[in-house]
CSV table of C-alpha atoms in Angstrom, one decimal:
chain,number,residue,atom,x,y,z
B,1,MET,CA,-8.2,12.9,-8.4
B,2,THR,CA,-5.7,14.3,-10.4
B,3,ALA,CA,-5.4,15.0,-14.2
B,4,ARG,CA,-4.7,11.4,-16.1
B,5,VAL,CA,-1.1,10.7,-16.9
B,6,ARG,CA,-0.8,10.4,-20.6
B,7,ALA,CA,1.6,7.7,-21.7
B,8,ALA,CA,3.2,9.6,-23.9
B,9,ASP,CA,4.3,11.8,-21.2
B,10,VAL,CA,5.7,8.7,-19.1
B,11,ALA,CA,9.2,6.9,-18.9
B,12,VAL,CA,11.2,4.3,-17.1
B,13,GLY,CA,12.4,6.1,-14.3
B,14,THR,CA,9.3,8.1,-14.1
B,15,GLU,CA,8.7,8.4,-10.5
B,16,LEU,CA,5.3,8.7,-8.6
B,17,PRO,CA,4.7,11.7,-5.5
B,18,GLU,CA,5.6,9.8,-2.8
B,19,GLN,CA,2.2,9.2,-0.1
B,20,THR,CA,2.6,8.6,3.7
B,21,HIS,CA,-0.1,7.1,5.4
B,22,ARG,CA,-0.9,7.4,9.1
B,23,VAL,CA,-2.6,4.0,10.3
B,24,THR,CA,-4.1,4.1,14.1
B,25,ARG,CA,-5.8,1.5,15.9
B,26,ALA,CA,-9.3,3.3,15.3
B,27,ASP,CA,-8.2,3.2,11.9
B,28,LEU,CA,-7.9,-0.7,12.4
B,29,VAL,CA,-11.6,-1.3,13.9
B,30,ARG,CA,-13.1,1.0,11.1
B,31,TYR,CA,-11.5,-1.3,8.7
B,32,ALA,CA,-12.0,-4.4,10.3
B,33,GLY,CA,-16.0,-3.5,10.2
B,34,ALA,CA,-15.7,-2.7,6.9
B,35,SER,CA,-13.8,-5.8,5.4
B,36,GLY,CA,-15.6,-7.9,8.2
B,37,ASP,CA,-12.1,-9.1,9.4
B,38,LEU,CA,-12.5,-9.2,12.8
B,39,ASN,CA,-9.1,-11.3,13.8
B,40,PRO,CA,-8.3,-10.2,17.0
B,41,ILE,CA,-4.7,-9.9,15.9
B,42,HIS,CA,-5.6,-6.4,14.6
B,43,TRP,CA,-6.9,-5.1,17.9
B,44,SER,CA,-5.6,-7.0,20.7
B,45,ASP,CA,-2.1,-6.6,22.0
B,46,ARG,CA,-2.3,-9.7,24.1
B,47,VAL,CA,-3.7,-12.1,20.8
B,48,ALA,CA,-0.7,-10.8,18.4
B,49,THR,CA,2.0,-11.0,21.1
B,50,GLY,CA,0.6,-14.5,22.2
B,51,VAL,CA,1.1,-16.0,18.5
B,52,GLY,CA,4.5,-14.4,18.3
B,53,LEU,CA,3.5,-10.9,16.7
B,54,PRO,CA,5.4,-7.8,18.0
B,55,GLY,CA,2.3,-6.3,18.6
B,56,VAL,CA,-1.2,-5.4,17.1
B,57,ILE,CA,-0.6,-5.1,13.1
B,58,ALA,CA,-2.6,-3.7,10.2
B,59,HIS,CA,-4.6,-5.7,8.1
B,60,GLY,CA,-2.7,-6.7,5.0
B,61,MET,CA,-5.2,-6.0,2.7
B,62,LEU,CA,-5.4,-2.1,4.1
B,63,THR,CA,-1.6,-2.1,3.4
B,64,MET,CA,-1.7,-3.2,0.1
B,65,GLY,CA,-4.9,-0.7,-0.6
B,66,LEU,CA,-2.9,2.3,0.6
B,67,ALA,CA,-0.2,1.3,-2.2
B,68,ALA,CA,-2.9,1.1,-5.0
B,69,ARG,CA,-3.9,4.4,-4.0
B,70,ALA,CA,-0.7,6.0,-4.5
B,71,VAL,CA,-0.8,4.2,-8.2
B,72,THR,CA,-4.5,5.2,-8.7
B,73,GLU,CA,-4.0,8.8,-8.1
B,74,TRP,CA,-0.9,9.3,-9.8
B,75,ALA,CA,-3.0,7.6,-12.8
B,76,GLY,CA,-5.8,10.1,-12.4
B,77,ASP,CA,-8.1,7.3,-13.0
B,78,PRO,CA,-9.3,4.4,-10.3
B,79,ALA,CA,-10.1,2.0,-13.6
B,80,ALA,CA,-6.4,2.4,-15.1
B,81,LEU,CA,-4.9,-0.3,-12.4
B,82,ALA,CA,-5.1,-3.3,-15.0
B,83,GLU,CA,-3.2,-5.4,-12.9
B,84,TYR,CA,-1.5,-5.5,-9.3
B,85,GLN,CA,0.5,-7.7,-7.4
B,86,VAL,CA,2.4,-7.7,-3.8
B,87,ARG,CA,3.8,-10.3,-1.2
B,88,PHE,CA,3.0,-9.3,2.1
B,89,GLY,CA,6.9,-9.3,3.7
B,90,ARG,CA,6.3,-7.9,7.4
B,91,PRO,CA,3.7,-6.7,8.9
B,92,VAL,CA,2.5,-3.1,10.2
B,93,VAL,CA,2.9,-3.0,13.9
B,94,VAL,CA,0.2,-0.2,15.3
B,95,PRO,CA,0.9,0.9,18.8
B,96,ASP,CA,-1.9,1.7,21.0
B,97,ASP,CA,-1.0,5.5,21.2
B,98,ASP,CA,-2.8,8.3,19.1
B,99,THR,CA,0.1,8.4,16.5
B,100,GLY,CA,-0.1,5.1,15.4
B,101,ALA,CA,2.0,4.0,12.4
B,102,GLU,CA,3.5,5.7,9.2
B,103,VAL,CA,3.5,3.6,6.0
B,104,THR,CA,5.0,5.2,3.1
B,105,VAL,CA,4.5,4.2,-0.5
B,106,ARG,CA,7.3,5.2,-2.9
B,107,GLY,CA,6.7,4.1,-6.6
B,108,ARG,CA,9.0,4.4,-10.4
B,109,VAL,CA,7.8,3.2,-13.7
B,110,ALA,CA,10.3,0.3,-14.4
B,111,GLN,CA,8.9,-0.8,-17.9
B,112,VAL,CA,7.0,1.1,-20.7
B,113,LEU,CA,4.6,-1.9,-22.1
B,114,ASP,CA,2.5,-1.9,-25.8
B,115,GLY,CA,-0.8,-0.4,-25.7
B,116,GLY,CA,0.1,2.8,-23.2
B,117,ARG,CA,0.5,0.4,-20.2
B,118,VAL,CA,3.4,0.9,-18.1
B,119,ARG,CA,4.3,-1.2,-15.1
B,120,VAL,CA,5.1,0.4,-11.6
B,121,ASP,CA,7.4,-0.9,-9.1
B,122,LEU,CA,6.6,0.4,-5.4
B,123,THR,CA,8.2,0.4,-2.4
B,124,VAL,CA,6.6,0.3,0.7
B,125,THR,CA,8.0,0.9,3.9
B,126,SER,CA,6.9,1.6,7.5
B,127,GLY,CA,9.3,2.3,10.4
B,128,GLY,CA,12.2,1.8,8.0
B,129,GLU,CA,11.1,-1.6,7.1
B,130,LYS,CA,10.1,-2.8,3.8
B,131,VAL,CA,6.5,-4.1,4.6
B,132,LEU,CA,5.6,-5.0,1.1
B,133,SER,CA,7.8,-6.7,-1.2
B,134,LEU,CA,7.4,-7.4,-4.8
B,135,ALA,CA,4.8,-4.7,-5.0
B,136,ARG,CA,4.0,-4.3,-8.6
B,137,ALA,CA,1.4,-2.6,-10.7
B,138,VAL,CA,0.4,-2.6,-14.2
B,139,VAL,CA,-1.4,0.7,-14.9
B,140,ALA,CA,-3.4,1.9,-19.0
B,141,LEU,CA,-2.8,5.1,-19.2
B,142,ALA,CA,-4.5,7.4,-21.9
């Protein structure tokens, strides 16, 4: 964990370090086991394409968690995440190879609030497409 970010050191426009995560089919299997979400759209190409998806997709909550990690690592404290919201815009398609898919998370302080809190707007993409929309976090800084 990095050192805690102080509210006094943050202004509108402050950028979070960009994070890129690789998601493979093996990651999807592990996440399914941990979360209990065993929906076959997360492991079967036949089922995924049969319901109109372009292929096997990552769990939305996994993608959401990767974005939250970027915020908590920047803040230096997982408990600093006071509010968090996203809308699932597009799925993260995970090919059946050793490379998988990349999920890139960028963040920017959009608003300084009262009480040492800031609102961070996130841009989360995979394959050049925005996969989460209206992704925002409120972070309570020291």
